[in-house]
Coordinates of C-alpha atoms and ligand atoms in Angstrom, one line a residue:
X1 CA -96.5 2.2 -97.2
X2 CA -93.4 0.0 -97.1
X3 CA -90.3 2.2 -97.7
X4 CA -87.4 0.3 -96.4
X5 CA -84.9 3.1 -96.1
X6 CA -86.8 5.9 -94.3
X7 CA -86.7 8.0 -97.6
X8 CA -89.0 8.2 -100.6
X9 CA -86.2 9.3 -102.8
X10 CA -85.0 6.9 -105.5
X11 CA -81.5 8.2 -105.3
X12 CA -80.0 5.4 -107.4
X13 CA -81.9 7.0 -110.4
X14 CA -81.2 10.7 -109.8
X15 CA -78.8 12.0 -107.1
X16 CA -78.7 15.4 -105.5
X17 CA -75.0 16.5 -105.3
X18 CA -75.2 19.9 -103.7
X19 CA -77.8 22.1 -102.1
X20 CA -77.5 25.9 -101.9
X21 CA -79.9 27.4 -99.4
X22 CA -81.1 31.0 -99.0
X23 CA -82.7 31.2 -95.6
X24 CA -84.8 34.1 -94.1
X25 CA -85.9 33.2 -90.6
X26 CA -89.2 34.6 -89.5
X27 CA -89.1 34.7 -85.8
X28 CA -92.6 36.1 -85.4
X29 CA -94.1 33.4 -87.5
X30 CA -91.8 30.5 -86.5
X31 CA -91.1 29.9 -90.2
X32 CA -88.1 29.8 -92.4
X33 CA -88.7 31.4 -95.9
X34 CA -86.3 29.5 -98.1
X35 CA -85.0 29.0 -101.6
X36 CA -83.2 25.7 -102.2
X37 CA -81.2 25.2 -105.4
X38 CA -80.3 21.5 -105.9
X39 CA -77.5 20.2 -108.3
X40 CA -78.7 16.9 -109.7
X41 CA -77.0 14.1 -111.4
X42 CA -78.8 11.4 -113.3
X43 CA -77.9 7.7 -113.9
X44 CA -78.0 7.1 -117.6
X45 CA -80.3 4.0 -117.2
X46 CA -83.1 6.2 -115.8
X47 CA -83.4 9.2 -118.1
X48 CA -87.0 9.9 -117.5
X49 CA -87.2 9.3 -113.7
X50 CA -88.7 12.2 -111.7
X51 CA -86.7 13.7 -108.9
X52 CA -88.2 12.5 -105.7
X53 CA -87.4 14.4 -102.5
X54 CA -88.3 14.0 -98.9
X55 CA -90.3 16.8 -97.3
X56 CA -92.2 17.1 -94.0
X57 CA -94.9 19.8 -93.7
X58 CA -93.1 22.2 -96.2
X59 CA -95.2 24.8 -97.9
X60 CA -93.9 24.5 -101.5
X61 CA -94.7 27.5 -103.6
X62 CA -92.7 27.1 -106.8
X63 CA -90.4 24.7 -108.4
X64 CA -88.4 25.6 -111.4
X65 CA -85.6 23.7 -113.5
X66 CA -82.6 24.8 -115.2
X67 CA -80.5 23.0 -117.9
X68 CA -77.6 25.6 -118.1
X69 CA -77.4 26.5 -114.4
X70 CA -78.7 30.0 -114.6
X71 CA -82.0 30.2 -116.4
X72 CA -85.0 28.6 -114.6
X73 CA -88.3 27.8 -115.9
X74 CA -91.3 26.4 -113.9
X75 CA -91.8 22.6 -113.9
X76 CA -94.6 20.5 -112.7
X77 CA -94.5 18.9 -109.3
X78 CA -96.7 17.0 -106.9
X79 CA -96.7 16.4 -103.2
X80 CA -97.5 12.7 -102.6
X81 CA -99.5 11.2 -99.7
X82 CA -98.6 12.0 -96.1
X83 CA -96.9 9.2 -94.2
X84 CA -96.9 9.4 -90.3
X85 CA -93.2 8.8 -90.0
X86 CA -91.7 9.7 -93.4
X87 CA -93.5 12.8 -94.4
X88 CA -94.5 13.5 -98.0
X89 CA -92.6 12.8 -101.2
X90 CA -92.1 15.8 -103.5
X91 CA -92.1 14.4 -107.0
X92 CA -90.7 16.7 -109.7
X93 CA -90.9 16.1 -113.3
X94 CA -87.7 17.4 -114.7
X95 CA -86.3 15.3 -117.5
X96 CA -82.8 15.8 -119.0
X97 CA -81.0 18.1 -119.6
X98 CA -82.1 19.5 -116.2
X99 CA -79.0 20.0 -114.0
X100 CA -80.5 22.3 -111.3
X101 CA -83.8 22.6 -109.5
X102 CA -84.9 25.6 -107.6
X103 CA -87.6 25.2 -104.9
X104 CA -89.2 28.1 -103.1
X105 CA -90.9 27.1 -99.9
X106 CA -91.5 27.8 -96.2
X107 CA -91.2 25.5 -93.2
X108 CA -94.1 24.8 -91.0
X109 CA -94.2 26.3 -87.4
X110 CA -94.4 22.7 -86.5
X111 CA -91.3 21.5 -88.4
X112 CA -89.9 18.6 -86.4
X113 CA -86.2 19.7 -86.7
X114 CA -86.7 23.3 -85.7
X115 CA -87.0 24.7 -82.2
X116 CA -87.9 28.4 -81.9
X117 CA -87.3 29.8 -78.5
X118 CA -88.8 33.0 -77.2
X119 CA -86.3 35.5 -75.5
X120 CA -87.4 34.3 -72.1
X121 CA -86.5 30.7 -72.9
X122 CA -82.8 31.6 -73.5
X123 CA -80.2 32.6 -70.8
X124 CA -79.9 36.1 -72.1
X125 CA -83.6 36.7 -72.3
X126 CA -83.2 39.5 -74.8
X127 CA -83.5 37.9 -78.3
X128 CA -85.1 34.7 -79.5
X129 CA -83.2 31.6 -80.6
X130 CA -83.5 29.1 -83.4
X131 CA -81.7 25.8 -83.7
X132 CA -82.1 22.6 -85.8
X133 CA -81.7 18.9 -84.9
X134 CA -81.9 16.9 -88.2
X135 CA -80.9 13.4 -87.1
X136 CA -82.3 11.0 -87.8
X137 CA -85.1 12.0 -90.4
X138 CA -85.8 15.6 -89.6
X139 CA -83.7 17.4 -92.2
X140 CA -86.7 17.0 -94.5
X141 CA -88.8 19.3 -92.2
X142 CA -86.6 22.3 -93.3
X143 CA -84.9 21.2 -96.5
X144 CA -86.5 19.4 -99.4
X145 CA -83.9 16.8 -99.9
X146 CA -83.1 13.1 -100.4
X147 CA -83.0 12.6 -96.7
X148 CA -81.1 9.5 -96.2
X149 CA -77.5 9.0 -95.1
X150 CA -76.8 6.9 -98.1
X151 CA -76.8 10.2 -100.1
X152 CA -73.9 12.5 -99.5
X153 CA -73.9 16.1 -100.7
X154 CA -72.0 19.4 -100.3
X155 CA -73.9 22.4 -99.2
X156 CA -73.7 26.2 -99.2
X157 CA -75.9 28.7 -97.6
X158 CA -76.8 32.4 -97.2
X159 CA -78.5 33.2 -93.9
X160 CA -80.3 36.5 -93.3
X161 CA -80.1 36.7 -89.6
X162 CA -81.8 39.6 -87.8
X163 CA -79.6 42.4 -86.3
X164 CA -77.5 41.5 -83.3
X165 CA -78.0 37.8 -83.9
X166 CA -75.3 35.4 -85.0
X167 CA -76.0 32.6 -87.5
X168 CA -73.9 29.4 -87.3
X169 CA -74.0 26.2 -89.5
X170 CA -72.2 22.8 -89.5
X171 CA -69.6 24.2 -91.9
X172 CA -66.8 26.9 -91.6
X173 CA -68.1 29.7 -89.4
X174 CA -66.9 33.2 -88.8
X175 CA -66.3 33.9 -85.2
X176 CA -67.5 37.5 -85.3
X177 CA -70.9 38.8 -85.4
X178 CA -71.6 40.1 -88.9
X179 CA -73.3 43.4 -88.7
X180 CA -74.6 44.5 -92.0
X181 CA -74.5 41.5 -94.4
X182 CA -76.0 38.0 -94.4
X183 CA -73.9 35.0 -93.2
X184 CA -72.3 32.8 -95.8
X185 CA -71.5 29.1 -95.4
X186 CA -69.9 26.4 -97.5
X187 CA -69.3 22.8 -96.5
X188 CA -66.9 21.4 -99.2
X189 CA -67.0 17.8 -98.1
X190 CA -69.8 15.6 -99.0
X191 CA -72.0 14.9 -95.9
X192 CA -75.2 13.1 -95.3
X193 CA -78.3 15.5 -94.9
X194 CA -78.8 14.7 -91.2
X195 CA -75.5 16.6 -90.6
X196 CA -76.8 19.9 -92.0
X197 CA -77.4 22.2 -89.1
X198 CA -78.2 25.8 -88.2
X199 CA -78.5 28.0 -85.2
X200 CA -79.4 31.6 -84.8
X201 CA -79.2 33.5 -81.6
X202 CA -77.3 36.0 -79.3
X203 CA -74.0 34.2 -79.2
X204 CA -70.4 34.9 -78.2
X205 CA -67.3 33.1 -79.1
X206 CA -64.2 32.0 -77.1
X207 CA -61.1 30.4 -78.5
X208 CA -59.9 27.2 -76.6
X209 CA -57.1 26.2 -79.0
X210 CA -55.6 26.9 -82.5
X211 CA -58.5 25.2 -84.2
X212 CA -61.1 24.9 -81.4
X213 CA -63.5 27.2 -79.7
X214 CA -66.8 27.5 -78.1
X215 CA -70.0 29.6 -79.0
X216 CA -72.4 30.2 -76.2
X217 CA -74.8 32.7 -74.9
X218 CA -72.8 35.6 -73.4
X219 CA -73.6 34.7 -69.8
X220 CA -72.2 31.2 -70.2
X221 CA -69.2 31.8 -72.4
X222 CA -66.5 31.8 -69.7
X223 CA -67.8 28.7 -67.9
X224 CA -68.0 27.0 -71.2
X225 CA -64.5 27.9 -72.3
X226 CA -63.2 26.5 -69.1
X227 CA -65.2 23.4 -69.2
X228 CA -64.2 22.5 -72.7
X229 CA -60.5 23.4 -72.3
X230 CA -59.3 20.0 -73.2
X231 CA -60.8 19.9 -76.7
X232 CA -57.6 20.6 -78.6
X233 CA -55.8 17.9 -76.6
X234 CA -58.6 15.5 -77.5
X235 CA -58.3 16.1 -81.2
X236 CA -54.5 15.6 -81.1
X237 CA -55.1 12.4 -79.2
X238 CA -57.7 11.1 -81.7
X239 CA -55.4 12.1 -84.7
X240 CA -52.5 10.2 -83.2
X241 CA -54.8 7.1 -82.9
X242 CA -57.0 7.2 -85.9
X243 CA -55.7 9.5 -88.5
X244 CA -56.0 13.2 -89.4
X245 CA -59.0 15.3 -88.4
X246 CA -60.4 16.2 -91.8
X247 CA -62.7 18.9 -91.1
X248 CA -60.7 22.1 -90.5
X249 CA -62.0 23.7 -87.3
X250 CA -63.8 22.0 -84.4
X251 CA -66.0 24.3 -82.5
X252 CA -68.7 23.7 -79.8
X253 CA -72.0 25.4 -79.6
X254 CA -73.7 25.4 -76.3
X255 CA -77.5 25.5 -76.8
X256 CA -80.2 26.6 -74.5
X257 CA -81.2 23.9 -72.0
X258 CA -84.2 22.6 -74.1
X259 CA -81.7 20.9 -76.5
X260 CA -83.1 17.4 -76.6
X261 CA -79.7 15.7 -77.0
X262 CA -76.7 15.5 -74.9
X263 CA -74.7 16.3 -78.0
X264 CA -75.0 16.3 -81.7
X265 CA -72.0 15.9 -84.0
X266 CA -72.7 18.5 -86.6
X267 CA -69.5 18.8 -88.6
X268 CA -67.1 21.6 -87.6
X269 CA -69.6 22.6 -84.9
X270 CA -70.8 20.2 -82.3
X271 CA -74.1 21.1 -80.7
X272 CA -74.3 20.6 -77.1
X273 CA -76.6 20.6 -74.0
X274 CA -75.5 23.1 -71.3
X275 CA -76.1 20.4 -68.8
X276 CA -72.6 19.2 -69.3
X277 CA -71.2 22.4 -67.8
X278 CA -70.5 21.5 -64.2
X279 CA -67.5 23.5 -63.5
X280 CA -65.2 20.5 -63.0
X281 CA -65.0 18.9 -66.5
X282 CA -66.5 15.7 -65.2
X283 CA -68.9 15.1 -68.0
X284 CA -66.7 15.9 -71.0
X285 CA -66.9 12.3 -72.2
X286 CA -69.6 13.9 -74.3
X287 CA -67.0 16.0 -76.1
X288 CA -64.9 13.0 -76.7
X289 CA -67.9 11.3 -78.1
X290 CA -69.0 14.0 -80.4
X291 CA -65.6 14.6 -81.6
X292 CA -65.0 10.9 -82.3
X293 CA -68.0 11.1 -84.7
X294 CA -65.6 13.2 -86.8
X295 CA -64.3 9.9 -87.9
X296 CA -67.0 7.3 -87.2
X297 CA -70.3 8.8 -88.4
X298 CA -69.2 11.9 -90.3
X299 CA -66.3 10.6 -92.2
X300 CA -67.6 6.9 -92.4
X301 CA -71.4 7.1 -92.2
X302 CA -74.2 4.5 -91.6
X303 CA -75.8 4.1 -94.9
X304 CA -79.2 3.5 -93.4
X305 CA -80.6 3.9 -89.9
X306 CA -80.5 0.1 -89.6
X307 CA -76.7 0.4 -89.5
X308 CA -76.8 3.0 -86.7
X309 CA -74.4 1.0 -84.6
X310 CA -71.7 1.7 -87.2
X311 CA -71.9 5.4 -86.1
X312 CA -72.5 5.0 -82.3
X313 CA -70.7 1.8 -81.5
X314 CA -67.5 2.9 -83.1
X315 CA -67.9 6.3 -81.7
X316 CA -68.4 5.0 -78.1
X317 CA -65.4 2.9 -78.5
X318 CA -63.2 5.7 -79.7
X319 CA -64.7 8.0 -76.9
X320 CA -63.2 5.6 -74.5
X321 CA -59.9 5.5 -76.1
X322 CA -59.6 9.3 -76.2
X323 CA -60.6 9.4 -72.5
X324 CA -58.2 6.8 -71.6
X325 CA -55.2 8.8 -73.1
X326 CA -56.2 12.0 -71.5
X327 CA -57.8 11.1 -68.1
X328 CA -56.4 7.6 -67.6
X329 CA -57.7 4.0 -67.5
X330 CA -59.5 4.3 -64.1
X331 CA -61.9 7.0 -65.3
X332 CA -62.8 5.0 -68.5
X333 CA -63.4 1.9 -66.5
X334 CA -65.8 3.7 -64.2
X335 CA -67.7 5.0 -67.3
X336 CA -67.7 1.6 -68.9
X337 CA -69.1 0.0 -65.7
X338 CA -71.8 2.6 -65.6
X339 CA -72.8 2.2 -69.2
X340 CA -72.8 -1.6 -68.9
X341 CA -75.2 -1.3 -65.9
X342 CA -77.4 1.0 -67.9
X343 CA -77.3 -1.3 -70.9
X344 CA -78.3 -4.3 -68.8
X345 CA -81.2 -2.4 -67.2
X346 CA -82.4 -1.2 -70.6
X347 CA -81.9 -4.4 -72.5
X348 CA -83.9 -6.4 -69.9
X349 CA -87.0 -4.4 -71.1
X350 CA -86.4 -4.6 -74.8
X351 CA -87.9 -6.9 -77.3
X352 CA -85.5 -9.2 -79.0
X353 CA -85.5 -7.2 -82.3
X354 CA -84.3 -4.1 -80.4
X355 CA -81.3 -6.0 -78.9
X356 CA -79.6 -6.5 -82.2
X357 CA -76.8 -4.5 -83.7
X358 CA -77.8 -5.3 -87.3
X359 CA -81.4 -4.0 -87.1
X360 CA -84.4 -3.8 -89.4
X361 CA -86.4 -0.5 -88.7
X362 CA -88.6 -0.9 -91.7
X363 CA -91.9 0.9 -91.0
X364 CA -90.6 2.2 -87.6
X365 CA -89.6 5.7 -86.6
X366 CA -85.8 5.7 -86.0
X367 CA -86.2 8.0 -83.2
X368 CA -88.4 5.5 -81.3
X369 CA -85.8 2.7 -81.7
X370 CA -83.2 4.7 -80.0
X371 CA -81.5 2.7 -77.2
X372 CA -78.1 2.1 -75.7
X373 CA -77.8 -1.2 -77.7
X374 CA -75.9 0.3 -80.7
X375 CA -73.8 2.5 -78.3
X376 CA -72.7 0.0 -75.6
X377 CA -73.1 -3.3 -77.3
X378 CA -71.5 -2.0 -80.4
X379 CA -68.4 -0.7 -78.3
X380 CA -68.3 -4.0 -76.5
X381 CA -68.0 -5.8 -79.9
X382 CA -65.2 -3.6 -80.9
X383 CA -63.5 -4.1 -77.6
X384 CA -63.7 -7.8 -78.2
X385 CA -62.0 -7.4 -81.5
X386 CA -59.4 -5.2 -79.8
X387 CA -58.8 -7.9 -77.1
X388 CA -58.6 -10.7 -79.7
X389 CA -56.2 -8.9 -82.1
X390 CA -54.3 -6.7 -79.8
X391 CA -54.3 -3.0 -79.6
X392 CA -51.6 -2.2 -82.1
X393 CA -53.3 -4.3 -84.7
X394 CA -56.8 -3.1 -84.0
X395 CA -55.8 0.5 -84.1
X396 CA -54.2 -0.1 -87.5
X397 CA -57.4 -1.7 -88.6
X398 CA -59.5 1.3 -87.5
X399 CA -57.2 3.7 -89.3
X400 CA -57.5 1.7 -92.5
X401 CA -61.2 1.5 -92.1
X402 CA -61.5 5.2 -91.9
X403 CA -59.2 5.7 -94.9
X404 CA -60.8 3.0 -97.0
X405 CA -64.4 4.2 -96.5
X406 CA -63.7 7.9 -96.1
X407 CA -66.6 10.2 -97.2
X408 CA -68.7 7.1 -97.9
X409 CA -71.7 5.7 -96.3
X410 CA -71.6 2.0 -95.5
X411 CA -73.8 -0.9 -94.6
X412 CA -73.3 -3.4 -91.7
X413 CA -72.7 -6.0 -94.4
X414 CA -69.8 -4.0 -95.8
X415 CA -68.3 -3.4 -92.5
X416 CA -68.6 -7.1 -91.6
X417 CA -66.9 -8.0 -94.8
X418 CA -64.1 -5.6 -94.1
X419 CA -63.7 -7.0 -90.6
X420 CA -63.6 -10.5 -92.1
X421 CA -61.0 -9.6 -94.7
X422 CA -58.7 -7.6 -92.4
X423 CA -59.0 -9.4 -89.2
X424 CA -61.0 -12.6 -88.9
X425 CA -59.4 -14.3 -92.0
X426 CA -56.0 -13.8 -90.6
X427 CA -54.1 -16.5 -88.7
X428 CA -55.0 -15.0 -85.4
X429 CA -58.6 -14.8 -86.4
X430 CA -58.9 -18.3 -87.3
X431 CA -57.1 -19.4 -84.1
X432 CA -59.4 -17.2 -81.9
X433 CA -62.7 -16.8 -83.8
X434 CA -65.0 -14.0 -82.7
X435 CA -68.7 -14.9 -83.0
X436 CA -69.4 -11.9 -85.2
X437 CA -72.9 -13.0 -86.4
X438 CA -73.9 -13.6 -82.8
X439 CA -72.7 -10.1 -82.0
X440 CA -74.6 -8.5 -84.9
X441 CA -77.6 -10.7 -85.3
X442 CA -78.5 -12.2 -82.0
X443 CA -80.2 -10.6 -79.0
X444 CA -78.4 -10.1 -75.7
X445 CA -74.7 -10.3 -75.4
X446 CA -72.5 -13.3 -76.4
X447 CA -71.2 -15.1 -73.2
X448 CA -67.7 -14.2 -74.2
X449 CA -68.5 -10.5 -74.1
X450 CA -65.9 -8.6 -72.1
X451 CA -66.6 -7.9 -68.5
X452 CA -65.4 -4.5 -67.2
X453 CA -64.5 -4.0 -63.7
X454 CA -63.3 -0.9 -62.1
X455 CA -61.1 -1.4 -59.0
X456 CA -61.9 2.1 -57.7
X457 CA -65.6 1.1 -57.4
X458 CA -65.2 -1.9 -55.0
X459 CA -65.4 0.2 -51.8
X460 CA -68.3 2.1 -53.2
X461 CA -70.2 -1.0 -53.8
X462 CA -69.6 -2.0 -50.2
X463 CA -70.8 1.4 -49.0
X464 CA -73.9 1.0 -51.1
X465 CA -74.5 -2.4 -49.5
X466 CA -74.0 -1.1 -46.0
X467 CA -76.4 1.9 -46.8
X468 CA -79.0 -0.5 -48.1
X469 CA -78.8 -2.6 -44.9
X470 CA -79.7 0.5 -42.9
X471 CA -76.4 1.8 -41.9
X472 CA -75.6 5.5 -42.4
X473 CA -73.0 6.5 -45.0
X474 CA -70.2 8.4 -43.2
X475 CA -69.6 11.8 -44.4
X476 CA -65.9 11.3 -44.5
X477 CA -66.2 8.2 -46.6
X478 CA -68.1 10.0 -49.4
X479 CA -66.1 13.2 -49.1
X480 CA -63.5 12.2 -51.6
X481 CA -65.9 10.7 -54.2
X482 CA -66.1 12.3 -57.6
X483 CA -69.3 12.5 -59.6
X484 CA -68.7 9.2 -61.3
X485 CA -68.3 7.5 -58.0
X486 CA -71.5 9.2 -56.7
X487 CA -73.3 7.9 -59.8
X488 CA -72.2 4.5 -59.2
X489 CA -73.1 4.5 -55.5
X490 CA -76.6 5.7 -56.5
X491 CA -76.9 3.0 -59.2
X492 CA -75.8 0.3 -56.7
X493 CA -78.5 1.1 -54.2
X494 CA -81.5 -1.1 -54.2
X495 CA -84.4 0.0 -56.5
X496 CA -86.7 0.5 -53.5
X497 CA -85.5 2.8 -50.6
X498 CA -87.7 4.2 -47.9
X499 CA -88.5 7.8 -47.8
X500 CA -86.6 7.9 -44.6
X501 CA -83.5 6.7 -46.2
X502 CA -83.8 9.1 -49.1
X503 CA -84.4 12.0 -46.8
X504 CA -81.3 11.0 -44.7
X505 CA -79.1 10.8 -47.7
X506 CA -80.5 14.1 -49.0
X507 CA -80.0 15.9 -45.7
X508 CA -76.5 14.6 -45.5
X509 CA -75.3 15.2 -49.0
X510 CA -77.6 17.6 -50.6
X511 CA -78.4 15.5 -53.6
X512 CA -81.5 17.3 -54.6
X513 CA -79.3 20.4 -54.9
X514 CA -76.5 18.7 -56.9
X515 CA -75.0 20.9 -59.6
X516 CA -74.0 17.8 -61.5
X517 CA -76.8 17.1 -64.0
X518 CA -76.1 13.3 -64.2
X519 CA -76.3 13.0 -60.4
X520 CA -79.3 15.2 -60.2
X521 CA -81.2 13.4 -62.8
X522 CA -80.5 10.1 -61.3
X523 CA -81.5 11.3 -57.8
X524 CA -84.7 12.8 -59.1
X525 CA -85.6 9.6 -60.8
X526 CA -85.0 7.7 -57.6
X527 CA -87.1 10.2 -55.8
X528 CA -90.1 9.5 -58.0
X529 CA -89.6 5.8 -57.9
X530 CA -89.5 5.8 -54.1
X531 CA -92.2 8.4 -53.5
X532 CA -89.8 10.8 -51.9
X533 CA -92.0 13.8 -52.1
X534 CA -89.6 16.3 -50.5
X535 CA -88.0 16.3 -53.9
X536 CA -91.1 17.3 -55.7
X537 CA -90.4 20.9 -56.2
X538 CA -87.0 20.1 -57.6
X539 CA -88.5 17.6 -59.9
X540 CA -90.9 20.2 -61.3
X541 CA -88.1 22.7 -61.6
X542 CA -85.9 20.2 -63.4
X543 CA -88.5 19.0 -65.9
X544 CA -89.5 22.6 -66.6
X545 CA -86.0 23.9 -67.2
X546 CA -84.2 21.0 -69.0
X547 CA -85.2 19.4 -72.3
X548 CA -82.6 16.6 -72.5
X549 CA -84.5 13.5 -73.2
X550 CA -81.9 11.2 -71.6
X551 CA -82.9 12.9 -68.2
X552 CA -86.5 13.7 -68.6
X553 CA -87.9 10.7 -70.3
X554 CA -87.1 8.3 -67.5
X555 CA -88.5 10.8 -65.0
X556 CA -91.8 11.1 -66.9
X557 CA -91.9 7.3 -67.2
X558 CA -91.6 6.9 -63.6
X559 CA -94.2 9.6 -62.9
X560 CA -96.9 8.1 -65.2
X561 CA -96.5 4.7 -63.5
X562 CA -98.8 6.0 -60.7
X563 CA -102.2 7.7 -61.0
X564 CA -101.0 10.7 -58.9
X565 CA -97.7 10.9 -60.7
X566 CA -99.6 11.0 -64.0
X567 CA -101.6 13.9 -63.0
X568 CA -98.5 15.8 -61.8
X569 CA -96.6 14.9 -65.1
X570 CA -99.5 16.0 -67.2
X571 CA -99.7 19.4 -65.4
X572 CA -95.9 19.8 -65.8
X573 CA -95.9 18.8 -69.4
X574 CA -98.9 21.0 -70.3
X575 CA -97.1 24.2 -69.0
X576 CA -93.6 23.1 -70.3
X577 CA -94.6 21.8 -73.8
X578 CA -93.5 24.9 -75.8
X579 CA -90.2 24.9 -74.1
X580 CA -89.4 21.4 -75.3
X581 CA -88.0 20.7 -78.8
X582 CA -90.5 19.0 -81.1
X583 CA -88.5 15.7 -80.9
X584 CA -88.7 15.8 -77.2
X585 CA -92.5 16.6 -77.3
X586 CA -93.1 13.6 -79.5
X587 CA -91.1 11.3 -77.1
X588 CA -92.9 12.6 -73.9
X589 CA -96.2 12.3 -75.6
X590 CA -95.3 8.7 -76.4
X591 CA -94.6 8.1 -72.8
X592 CA -98.2 9.3 -71.9
X593 CA -99.8 7.2 -74.5
X594 CA -98.0 4.1 -73.7
X595 CA -99.0 4.6 -70.1
X596 CA -102.6 4.8 -71.4
X597 CA -102.2 1.6 -73.5
X598 CA -100.9 -0.5 -70.6
X599 CA -103.4 0.9 -68.1
X600 CA -106.5 1.4 -70.1
X601 CA -106.4 0.1 -73.7
X602 CA -109.8 1.4 -74.7
X603 CA -109.1 5.0 -73.6
X604 CA -105.8 4.6 -75.6
X605 CA -107.7 4.0 -78.8
X606 CA -110.0 6.9 -78.2
X607 CA -107.1 9.0 -77.5
X608 CA -105.2 8.1 -80.5
X609 CA -108.4 8.6 -82.7
X610 CA -108.7 12.1 -81.2
X611 CA -105.1 12.9 -82.2
X612 CA -105.4 11.5 -85.8
X613 CA -108.6 13.5 -86.3
X614 CA -106.8 16.8 -85.4
Ligands
LIG1 N1 -75.7 11.4 -82.7 C1 -76.0 11.3 -81.5 C2 -77.4 11.9 -81.1 C3 -78.6 11.5 -81.9 C4 -78.7 10.2 -82.1 C5 -79.6 12.3 -82.2 C6 -79.8 9.7 -82.8 C7 -80.7 11.8 -82.9 C8 -80.8 10.5 -83.3 C9 -75.0 11.8 -80.5 O1 -73.7 11.6 -80.9 C10 -75.1 11.1 -79.2 O2 -75.0 9.9 -79.3 N2 -75.3 11.8 -78.1 C11 -75.5 11.3 -76.8 C12 -74.3 11.5 -76.0 C13 -73.4 10.4 -75.9 C14 -72.2 10.7 -75.1 C15 -74.0 9.1 -75.6 C16 -76.7 11.9 -76.2 O3 -77.3 12.9 -76.8 O4 -77.0 11.6 -75.1
LIG2 ZN1 -73.1 9.6 -80.9

């Protein structure tokens, strides 16, 4: 079925304006028992249009409608045909004067947004844990909704958390554990559905500033509070550059290590992987990034997933600006060099259509099309505009952009027009034209793309060259390197190193024992690629204890490239499956099936038939 927008809902006919959720988590069954009440608003030209909602594996038990807001009567509804990527449309016949719909339903234990963790999969090992990850199109697996970022809605919720467990949502939260009553939430600003988020677990709170704080499992709370001590400063910086922070509080929630993302910008409450807690604040670019989404993404939102670069490219650019103000230009340059290297490496393997900023993801799963292109190429495009028009002018442009489109979802075409009007059609723009269409609609990077260099890396590049030529890396030389310099060093080493060289580096610098997750993940990936088997136990330990896709997917990819590695990977995956979030499971299973396709096309067909049969 061709549905261009990743949603069955015909939201231009009838629009959901608010959803109220009553949520009863069933930790034993891995199900949410819910009642959703939707406020709907009709366009006059479509008086008889049914309300079409997106759902995925929801068990819908009852749908009723109300024309006065309080009395509900059952109405007829139908779940349409199941689509692999999009789920099922829920078609509700509710002609005017219906203003509210009530849906009684339960989620499936296999809901793609939800991860249910057993007590032994959490740090405290005493109580279970539940959290959601709705981006890109997983909100429909726990809420029947028009699951498309073009639709913005407010929400409220009542969550009946079990005793001793705290419930949090992407809305105003109370910092205290509520003992005898359910948790109440209200998000007053209209947000796209992918920003509705929930977590329930044994959590503590620590304040880090007058409007910032962190929630984490008790054993992590002090380390987390130290690690994220700069958050308030980051908000102040972003406000000074790009306008007021409009969401009230900004808290962080540190999730168990299976969280498949680095971070997720759920409004008022960024969700985070614990792998950024290193003790030295070296990976807090991630906080700058998720915070930046409070402007680019949450305030001004991509209208479709085709416009994803409007979220991530703008955010990556702002992330760099926040970091520059707080940690200085050197650090940003290093991060820019590293991300450019990763972009080049990734882009060299991508089909042309995946190298564009203005993409067309029709008939594709947006999760599968996730690459660095919208992030890094998007940020480079904005950097080009900054360099062409000057910082003062470009900053004003961004502030105006956020004001102009505040609380709206916009397309690439709209943003492009805005850039044309405000920048390109000015005298400067005509004198120094930026090839906008090439940036947006051509593969690769325009030849005029900015080249980032970091002075502090020159000596490290030389060290990598010497090391590659067989010379040892003197301990004193590397003694002063911070984690970014180490990462750069590892990146600059040739793709193939002998096991002896790997072993020498490991013995000297303890890389297999690194407490910095970026360094460790990179080192373990190199270990697989170079057949450095001394790291095998560490690889297994890592893959079984971390579910962050950015780290584990490349390692699985490297493992499945050899027959022995594939056996190892399959064994590890089999025993770790239930620890991974459903989104991570899908991604890793994709790695296995792609390995099958390239190696043995016939078996791959048999394999996929087996799967579709079950
Ligand atoms: N919004 C994204 C995470 C995301 C994107 C989840 C698409 C699902 C679908 C978040 O802001 C993000 O970009 N996270 C990055 C970290 C960032 C510093 C590059 C991540 O998770 O690695
Ligand atoms: Zn992001």
